[in-house]
Short mmCIF file of C-alpha atoms in Angstrom, two decimals:
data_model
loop_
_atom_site.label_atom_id
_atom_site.label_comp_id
_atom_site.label_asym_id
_atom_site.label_seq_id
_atom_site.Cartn_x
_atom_site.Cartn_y
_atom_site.Cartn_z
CA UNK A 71 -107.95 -0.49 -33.70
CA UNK A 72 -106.85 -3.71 -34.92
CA UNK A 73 -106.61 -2.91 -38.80
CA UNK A 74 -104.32 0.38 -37.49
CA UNK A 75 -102.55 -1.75 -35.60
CA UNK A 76 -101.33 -3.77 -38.14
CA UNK A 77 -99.51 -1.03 -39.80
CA UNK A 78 -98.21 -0.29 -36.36
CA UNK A 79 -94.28 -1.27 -35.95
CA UNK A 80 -92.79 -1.31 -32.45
CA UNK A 81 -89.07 -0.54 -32.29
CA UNK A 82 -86.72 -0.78 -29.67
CA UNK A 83 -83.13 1.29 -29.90
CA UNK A 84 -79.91 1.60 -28.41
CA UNK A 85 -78.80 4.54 -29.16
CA UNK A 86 -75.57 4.25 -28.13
CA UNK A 87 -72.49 7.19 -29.03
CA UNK A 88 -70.23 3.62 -30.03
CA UNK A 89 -72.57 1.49 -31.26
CA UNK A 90 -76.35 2.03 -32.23
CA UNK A 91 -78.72 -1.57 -31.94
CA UNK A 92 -82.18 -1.73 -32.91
CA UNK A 93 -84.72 -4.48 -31.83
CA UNK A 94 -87.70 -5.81 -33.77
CA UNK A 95 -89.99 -8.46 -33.45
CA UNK A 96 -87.66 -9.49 -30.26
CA UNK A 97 -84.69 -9.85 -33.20
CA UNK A 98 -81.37 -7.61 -33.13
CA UNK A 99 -82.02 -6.00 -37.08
CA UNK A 100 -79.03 -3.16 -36.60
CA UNK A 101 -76.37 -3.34 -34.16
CA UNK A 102 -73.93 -1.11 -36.25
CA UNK A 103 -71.21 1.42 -34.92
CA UNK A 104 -72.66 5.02 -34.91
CA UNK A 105 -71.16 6.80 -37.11
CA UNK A 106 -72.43 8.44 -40.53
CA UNK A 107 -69.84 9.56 -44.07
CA UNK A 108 -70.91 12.28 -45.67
CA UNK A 109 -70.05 13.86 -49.24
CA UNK A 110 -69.09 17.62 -48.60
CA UNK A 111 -69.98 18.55 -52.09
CA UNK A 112 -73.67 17.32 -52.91
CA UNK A 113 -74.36 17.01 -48.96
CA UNK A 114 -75.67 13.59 -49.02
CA UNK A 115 -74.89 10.25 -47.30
CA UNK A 116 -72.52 8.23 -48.41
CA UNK A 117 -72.44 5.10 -45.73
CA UNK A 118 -73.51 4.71 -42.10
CA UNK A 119 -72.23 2.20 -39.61
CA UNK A 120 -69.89 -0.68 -40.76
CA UNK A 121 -69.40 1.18 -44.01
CA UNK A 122 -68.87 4.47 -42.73
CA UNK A 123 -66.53 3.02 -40.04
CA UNK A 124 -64.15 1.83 -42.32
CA UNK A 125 -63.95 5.62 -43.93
CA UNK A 126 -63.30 6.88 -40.38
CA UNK A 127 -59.78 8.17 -40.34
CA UNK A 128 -59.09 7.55 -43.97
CA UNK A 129 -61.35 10.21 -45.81
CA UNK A 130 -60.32 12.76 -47.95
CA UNK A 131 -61.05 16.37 -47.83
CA UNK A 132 -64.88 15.69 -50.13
CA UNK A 133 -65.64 13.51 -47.61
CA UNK A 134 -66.54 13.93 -44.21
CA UNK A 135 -67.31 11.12 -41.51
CA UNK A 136 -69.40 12.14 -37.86
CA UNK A 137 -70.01 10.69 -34.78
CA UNK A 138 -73.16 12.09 -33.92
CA UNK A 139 -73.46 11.26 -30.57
CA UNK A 140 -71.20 12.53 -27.77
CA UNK A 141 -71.17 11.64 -23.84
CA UNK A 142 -74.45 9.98 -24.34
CA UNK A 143 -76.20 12.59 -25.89
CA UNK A 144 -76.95 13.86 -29.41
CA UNK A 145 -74.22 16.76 -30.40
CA UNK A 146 -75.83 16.58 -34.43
CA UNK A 147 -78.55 16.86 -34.67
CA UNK A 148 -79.08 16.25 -38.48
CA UNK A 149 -76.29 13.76 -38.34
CA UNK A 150 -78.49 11.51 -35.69
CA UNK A 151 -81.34 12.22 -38.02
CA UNK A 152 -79.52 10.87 -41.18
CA UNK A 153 -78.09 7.59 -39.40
CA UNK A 154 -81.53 6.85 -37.90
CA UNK A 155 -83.26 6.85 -41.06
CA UNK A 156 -80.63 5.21 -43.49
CA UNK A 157 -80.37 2.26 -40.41
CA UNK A 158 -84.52 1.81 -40.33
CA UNK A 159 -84.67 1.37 -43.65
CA UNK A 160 -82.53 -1.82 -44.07
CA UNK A 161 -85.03 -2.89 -41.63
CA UNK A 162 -87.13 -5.46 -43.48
CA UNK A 163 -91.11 -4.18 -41.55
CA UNK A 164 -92.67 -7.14 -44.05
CA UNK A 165 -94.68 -6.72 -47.69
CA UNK A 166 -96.60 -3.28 -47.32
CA UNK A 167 -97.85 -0.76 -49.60
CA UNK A 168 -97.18 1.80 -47.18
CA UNK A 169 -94.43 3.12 -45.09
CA UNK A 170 -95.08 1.32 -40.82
CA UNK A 171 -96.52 3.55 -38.19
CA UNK A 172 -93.37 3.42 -36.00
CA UNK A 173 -93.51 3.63 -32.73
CA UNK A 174 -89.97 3.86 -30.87
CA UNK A 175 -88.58 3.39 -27.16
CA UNK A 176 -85.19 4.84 -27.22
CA UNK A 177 -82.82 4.18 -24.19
CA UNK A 178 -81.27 7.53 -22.64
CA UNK A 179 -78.42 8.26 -20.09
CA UNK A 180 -80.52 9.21 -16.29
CA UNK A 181 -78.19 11.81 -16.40
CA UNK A 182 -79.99 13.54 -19.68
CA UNK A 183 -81.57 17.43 -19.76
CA UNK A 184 -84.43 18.11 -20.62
CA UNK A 185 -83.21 19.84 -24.14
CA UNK A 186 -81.14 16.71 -24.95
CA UNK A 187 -83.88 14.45 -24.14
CA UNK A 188 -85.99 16.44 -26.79
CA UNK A 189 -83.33 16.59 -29.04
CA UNK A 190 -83.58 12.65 -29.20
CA UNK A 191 -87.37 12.40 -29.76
CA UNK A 192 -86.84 15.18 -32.20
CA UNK A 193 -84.25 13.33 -34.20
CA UNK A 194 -86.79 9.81 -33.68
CA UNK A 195 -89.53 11.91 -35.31
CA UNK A 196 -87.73 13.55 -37.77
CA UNK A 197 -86.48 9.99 -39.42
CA UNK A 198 -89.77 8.65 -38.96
CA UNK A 199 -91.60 8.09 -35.73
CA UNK A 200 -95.05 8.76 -35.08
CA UNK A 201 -94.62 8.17 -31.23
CA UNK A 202 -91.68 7.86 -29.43
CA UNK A 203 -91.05 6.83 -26.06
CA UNK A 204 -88.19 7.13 -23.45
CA UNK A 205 -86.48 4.87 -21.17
CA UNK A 206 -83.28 5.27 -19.00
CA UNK A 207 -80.18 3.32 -19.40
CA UNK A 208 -79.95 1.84 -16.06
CA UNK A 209 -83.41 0.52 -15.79
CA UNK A 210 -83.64 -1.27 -19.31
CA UNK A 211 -80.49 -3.34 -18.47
CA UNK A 212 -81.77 -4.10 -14.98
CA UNK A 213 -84.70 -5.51 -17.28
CA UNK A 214 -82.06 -6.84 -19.78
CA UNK A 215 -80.11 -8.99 -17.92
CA UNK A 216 -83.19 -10.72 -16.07
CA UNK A 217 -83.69 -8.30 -12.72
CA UNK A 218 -87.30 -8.10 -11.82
CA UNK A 219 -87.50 -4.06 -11.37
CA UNK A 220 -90.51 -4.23 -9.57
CA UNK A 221 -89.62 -6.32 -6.55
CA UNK A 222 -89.04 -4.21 -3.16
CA UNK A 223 -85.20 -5.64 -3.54
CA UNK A 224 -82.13 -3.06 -4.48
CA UNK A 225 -80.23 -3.58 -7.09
CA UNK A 226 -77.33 -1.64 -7.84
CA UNK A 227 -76.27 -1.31 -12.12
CA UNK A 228 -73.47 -0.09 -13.34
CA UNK A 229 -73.51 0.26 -17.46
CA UNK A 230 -70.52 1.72 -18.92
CA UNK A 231 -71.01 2.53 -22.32
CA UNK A 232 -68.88 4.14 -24.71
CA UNK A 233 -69.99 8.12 -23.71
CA UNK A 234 -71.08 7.95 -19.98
CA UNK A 235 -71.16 5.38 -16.92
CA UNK A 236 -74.51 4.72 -15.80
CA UNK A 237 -74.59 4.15 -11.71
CA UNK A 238 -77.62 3.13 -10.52
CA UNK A 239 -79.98 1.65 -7.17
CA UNK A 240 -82.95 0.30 -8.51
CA UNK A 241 -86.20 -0.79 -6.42
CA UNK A 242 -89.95 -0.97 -6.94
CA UNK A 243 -90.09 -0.41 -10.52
CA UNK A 244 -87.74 3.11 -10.26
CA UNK A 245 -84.09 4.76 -10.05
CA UNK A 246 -84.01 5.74 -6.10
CA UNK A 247 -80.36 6.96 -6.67
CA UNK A 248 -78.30 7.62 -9.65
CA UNK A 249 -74.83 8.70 -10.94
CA UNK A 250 -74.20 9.41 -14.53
CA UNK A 251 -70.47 10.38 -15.17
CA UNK A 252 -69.77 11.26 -18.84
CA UNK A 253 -66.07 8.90 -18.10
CA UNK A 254 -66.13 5.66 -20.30
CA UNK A 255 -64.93 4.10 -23.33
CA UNK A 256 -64.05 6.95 -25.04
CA UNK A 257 -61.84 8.03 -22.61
CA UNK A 258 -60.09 4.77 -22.04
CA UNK A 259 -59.60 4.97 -25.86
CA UNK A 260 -58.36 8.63 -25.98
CA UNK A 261 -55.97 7.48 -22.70
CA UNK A 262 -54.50 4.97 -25.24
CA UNK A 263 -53.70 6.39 -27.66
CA UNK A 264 -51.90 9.64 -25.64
CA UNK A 265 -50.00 6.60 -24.03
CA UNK A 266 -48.54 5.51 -27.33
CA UNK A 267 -47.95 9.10 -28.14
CA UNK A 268 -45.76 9.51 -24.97
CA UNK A 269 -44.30 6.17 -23.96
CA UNK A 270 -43.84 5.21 -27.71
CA UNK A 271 -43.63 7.49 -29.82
CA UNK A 272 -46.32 6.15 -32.07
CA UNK A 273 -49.47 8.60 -33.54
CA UNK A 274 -52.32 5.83 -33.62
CA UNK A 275 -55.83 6.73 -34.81
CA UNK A 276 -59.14 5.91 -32.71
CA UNK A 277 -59.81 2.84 -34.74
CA UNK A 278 -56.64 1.24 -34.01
CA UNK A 279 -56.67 2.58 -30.51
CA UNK A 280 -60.13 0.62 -30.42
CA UNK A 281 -58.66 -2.58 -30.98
CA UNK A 282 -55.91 -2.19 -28.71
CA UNK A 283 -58.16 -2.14 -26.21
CA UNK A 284 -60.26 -5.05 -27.09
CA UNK A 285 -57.17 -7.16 -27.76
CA UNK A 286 -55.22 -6.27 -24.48
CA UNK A 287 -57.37 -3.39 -22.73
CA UNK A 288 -57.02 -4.64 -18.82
CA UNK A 289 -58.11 -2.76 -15.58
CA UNK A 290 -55.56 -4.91 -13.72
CA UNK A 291 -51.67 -5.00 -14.28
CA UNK A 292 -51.37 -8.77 -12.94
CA UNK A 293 -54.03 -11.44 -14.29
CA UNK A 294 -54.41 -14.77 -14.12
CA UNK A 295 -55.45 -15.45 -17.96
CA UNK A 296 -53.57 -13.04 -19.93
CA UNK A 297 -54.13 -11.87 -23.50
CA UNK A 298 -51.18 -12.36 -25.96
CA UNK A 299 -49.16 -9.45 -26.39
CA UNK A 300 -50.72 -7.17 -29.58
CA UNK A 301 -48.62 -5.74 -32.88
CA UNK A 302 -50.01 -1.91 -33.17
CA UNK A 303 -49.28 -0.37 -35.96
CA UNK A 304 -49.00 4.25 -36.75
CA UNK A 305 -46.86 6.66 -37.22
CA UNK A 306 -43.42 7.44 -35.53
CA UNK A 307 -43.71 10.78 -34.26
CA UNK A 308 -39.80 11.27 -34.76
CA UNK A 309 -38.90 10.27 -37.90
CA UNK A 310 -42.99 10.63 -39.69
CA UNK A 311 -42.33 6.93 -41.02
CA UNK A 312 -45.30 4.22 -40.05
CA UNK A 313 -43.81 1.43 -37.68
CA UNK A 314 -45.52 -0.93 -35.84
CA UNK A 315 -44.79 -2.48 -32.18
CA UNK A 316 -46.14 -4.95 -29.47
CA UNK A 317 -47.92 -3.69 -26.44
CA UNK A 318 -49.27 -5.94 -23.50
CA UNK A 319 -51.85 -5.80 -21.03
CA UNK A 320 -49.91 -4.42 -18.33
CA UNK A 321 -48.94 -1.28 -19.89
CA UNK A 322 -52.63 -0.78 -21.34
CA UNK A 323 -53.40 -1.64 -17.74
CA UNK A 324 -51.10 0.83 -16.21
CA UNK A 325 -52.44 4.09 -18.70
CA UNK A 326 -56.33 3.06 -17.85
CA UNK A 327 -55.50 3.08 -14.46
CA UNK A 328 -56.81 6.56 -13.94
CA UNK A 329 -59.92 6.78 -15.68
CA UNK A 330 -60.88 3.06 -14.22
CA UNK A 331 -60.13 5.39 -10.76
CA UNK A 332 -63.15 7.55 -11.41
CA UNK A 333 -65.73 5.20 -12.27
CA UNK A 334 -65.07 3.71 -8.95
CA UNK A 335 -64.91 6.92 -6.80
CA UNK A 336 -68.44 7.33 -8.95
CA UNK A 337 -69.56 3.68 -7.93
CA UNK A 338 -68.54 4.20 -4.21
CA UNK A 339 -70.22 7.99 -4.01
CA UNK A 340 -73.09 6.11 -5.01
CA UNK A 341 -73.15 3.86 -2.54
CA UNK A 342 -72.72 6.43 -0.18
CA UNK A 343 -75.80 8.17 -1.01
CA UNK A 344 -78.09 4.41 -0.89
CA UNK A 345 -80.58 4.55 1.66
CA UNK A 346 -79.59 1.61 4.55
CA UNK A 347 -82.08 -1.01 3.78
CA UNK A 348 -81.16 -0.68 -0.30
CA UNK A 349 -77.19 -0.90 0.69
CA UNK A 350 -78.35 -4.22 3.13
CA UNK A 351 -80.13 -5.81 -0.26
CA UNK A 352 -77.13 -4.54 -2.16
CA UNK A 353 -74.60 -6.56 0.06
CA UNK A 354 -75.91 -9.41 -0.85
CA UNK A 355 -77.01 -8.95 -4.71
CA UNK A 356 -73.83 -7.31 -5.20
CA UNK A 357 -73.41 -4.67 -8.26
CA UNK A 358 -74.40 -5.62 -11.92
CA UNK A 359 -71.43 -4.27 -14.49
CA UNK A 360 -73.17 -3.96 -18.45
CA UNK A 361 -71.84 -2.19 -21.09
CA UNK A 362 -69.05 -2.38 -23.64
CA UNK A 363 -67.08 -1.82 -20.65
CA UNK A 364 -67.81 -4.72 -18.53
CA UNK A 365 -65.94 -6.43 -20.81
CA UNK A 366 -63.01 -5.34 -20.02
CA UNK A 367 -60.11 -7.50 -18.54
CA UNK A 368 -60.07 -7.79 -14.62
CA UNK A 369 -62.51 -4.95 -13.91
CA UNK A 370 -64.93 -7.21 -11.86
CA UNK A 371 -61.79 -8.29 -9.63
CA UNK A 372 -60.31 -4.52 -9.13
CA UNK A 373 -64.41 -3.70 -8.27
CA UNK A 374 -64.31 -6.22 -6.36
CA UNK A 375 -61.27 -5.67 -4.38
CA UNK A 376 -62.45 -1.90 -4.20
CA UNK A 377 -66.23 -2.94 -2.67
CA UNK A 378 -65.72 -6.27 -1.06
CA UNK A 379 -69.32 -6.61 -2.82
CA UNK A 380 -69.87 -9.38 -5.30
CA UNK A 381 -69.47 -8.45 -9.01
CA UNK A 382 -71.62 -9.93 -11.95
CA UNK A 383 -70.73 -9.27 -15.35
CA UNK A 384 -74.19 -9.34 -17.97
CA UNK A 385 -74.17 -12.49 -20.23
CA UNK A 386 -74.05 -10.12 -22.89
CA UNK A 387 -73.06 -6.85 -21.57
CA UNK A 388 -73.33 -4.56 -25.10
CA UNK A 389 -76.67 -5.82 -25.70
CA UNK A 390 -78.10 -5.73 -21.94
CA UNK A 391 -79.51 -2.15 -22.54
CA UNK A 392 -80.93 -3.13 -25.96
CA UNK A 393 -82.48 -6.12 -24.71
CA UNK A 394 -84.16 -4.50 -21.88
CA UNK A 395 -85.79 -1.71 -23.81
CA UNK A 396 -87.22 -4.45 -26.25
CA UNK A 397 -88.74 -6.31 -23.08
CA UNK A 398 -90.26 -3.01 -21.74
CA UNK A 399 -91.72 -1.99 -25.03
CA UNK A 400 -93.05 -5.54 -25.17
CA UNK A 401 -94.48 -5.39 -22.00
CA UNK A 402 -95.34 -1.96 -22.01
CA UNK A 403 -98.85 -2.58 -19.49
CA UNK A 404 -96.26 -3.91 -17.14
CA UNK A 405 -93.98 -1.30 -17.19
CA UNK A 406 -96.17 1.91 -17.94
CA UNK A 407 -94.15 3.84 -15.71
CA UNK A 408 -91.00 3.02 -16.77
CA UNK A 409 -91.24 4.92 -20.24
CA UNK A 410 -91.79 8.56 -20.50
#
């Protein structure tokens, strides 16, 4: 067993429908956008991640870039296939004469079919895995962020990612109650960039509609450490010449305002379902935000405000899931019942 063994390569992956991060030998090796170029003529790849991201919104008609996951889940198949195997093999597994025995956990939204979940250990095999397991979102960044799981203590996670919003009560090692919402990123992005369409007049793309909201995205219209106003730059939808203008948090604020709304009807539903003694642990641990959108300006105080439970934002939110499915493939006699 030993001399198979050492062919044997463990990898841990995010595979996230923004940004896909893989973890070996307890190092981040990928953490690239997902995302995959394609040339329509031969059929062949032409760039993945970074590269490919920079292509997005700017190809011509031979060239064709995919996202190819959507809500969480894979919605190409052959697409997921491609960007798995072109990102493993920048991967450097050490000197070996022949290609690793790879064995893969792969983090999945709680909220994930049966189908879809085989259509992500079909896509794992396909670029390369001899076994692969499964792990839901929720539960690796409980493990991410520190939480021992396996205490008989609630904790309540709530990982909003770029396709779905994870809402979880964890306790004794499982999910006793769980909301998955396909509301998240994406939206607040698409909710952008129809607000510059209608209060400005101004056709953006995703990519710059991206950076808006990392440079003045804001769940709250009134903060205490404001971001400097940001110069966003398109199309004027009334005279088809590119301007730019300057947008600040508070309008950002103001067009989020919705979608922000149904994460927290999700979180409080949630809560309503907890069984009494997890909602008395709960009160006291207070509610665990990971995911690109944690990081997102004043969304712990309007949670909090919303709750009047305390609000912890992960260390490093985008790598929190990522992290924890490392640990658990790590410690994988220690969590045997985590990964299916």
């Amino acid at each position: 067993m030993g001399l198979f063994s050492f062919f044997n390569k463990e990898l841990a992956i995010d595979l996230g429908t923004a940004n896909t991060i893989m973890i070996y030998n307890d190092q981040v090796v990928i953490d690239e956008p997902s995302i995959v170029a394609i040339d329509r003529d031969k059929g062949s790849i032409m760039a993945v991640g970074k590269r490919a991201m920079m292509m997005h919104g700017r190809t011509h008609e031979n060239i064709k870039t995919i996202r190819p996951l959507r809500d969480g889940v894979i919605a190409d198949f052959q697409a997921a296939e491609y960007m798995m195997r072109e990102m493993i093999k920048q991967i450097k597994f050490g000197n070996s004469l022949f290609p690793p025995a790879l064995k893969m956990v792969i983090c999945i939204p709680s909220g994930i079919t049966e189908v879809e979940e085989r259509a992500v250990k079909d896509s794992a095999e396909q670029a390369g895995a001899k076994e692969v397991k499964l792990i839901h979102e929720p539960m690796a960044a409980a493990i991410g962020i520190g939480i021992d799981v396996l205490e008989p203590m609630g904790n309540m996670i709530v990982d909003i990612g770029g396709g779905t919003s994870e809402i979880a009560v964890i306790a004794l090692g499982g999910i006793v109650n769980n909301k998955s919402i396909r509301i998240a990123g994406d939206d607040f992005t698409d909710d952008i960039i129809e607000f510059m369409k209608r209060e400005h007049n101004l056709s953006i793309g995703e990519r710059s509609a991206e950076q808006v909201k990392i440079h003045v995205g804001a769940a709250l219209t009134e903060l205490e450490n404001p971001p400097a106003n940001y110069v966003v730059s398109g199309c004027n939808l009334l005279t088809g010449i590119p301007k730019e203008i300057e947008v600040n948090y508070s309008e950002i604020a103001g067009c989020l305002d919705k979608t922000v709304s149904k994460i927290e009807t999700a979180i409080l539903q949630a809560l309503e379902q907890t069984p009494p003694e997890l909602a008395a642990d709960i009160y006291h641990t207070g509610i665990y935000l990971t995911g690109g959108g944690a990081l997102l300006r004043g969304l712990d105080q309007r949670l909090n405000a919303k709750t009047h439970l305390p609000i912890h934002v992960a260390e490093d939110p985008l790598r929190a899931v990522a992290r924890g499915t490392g640990i658990a493939l790590k410690n994988f006699d220690r969590f045997p019942f985590l990964i299916k």
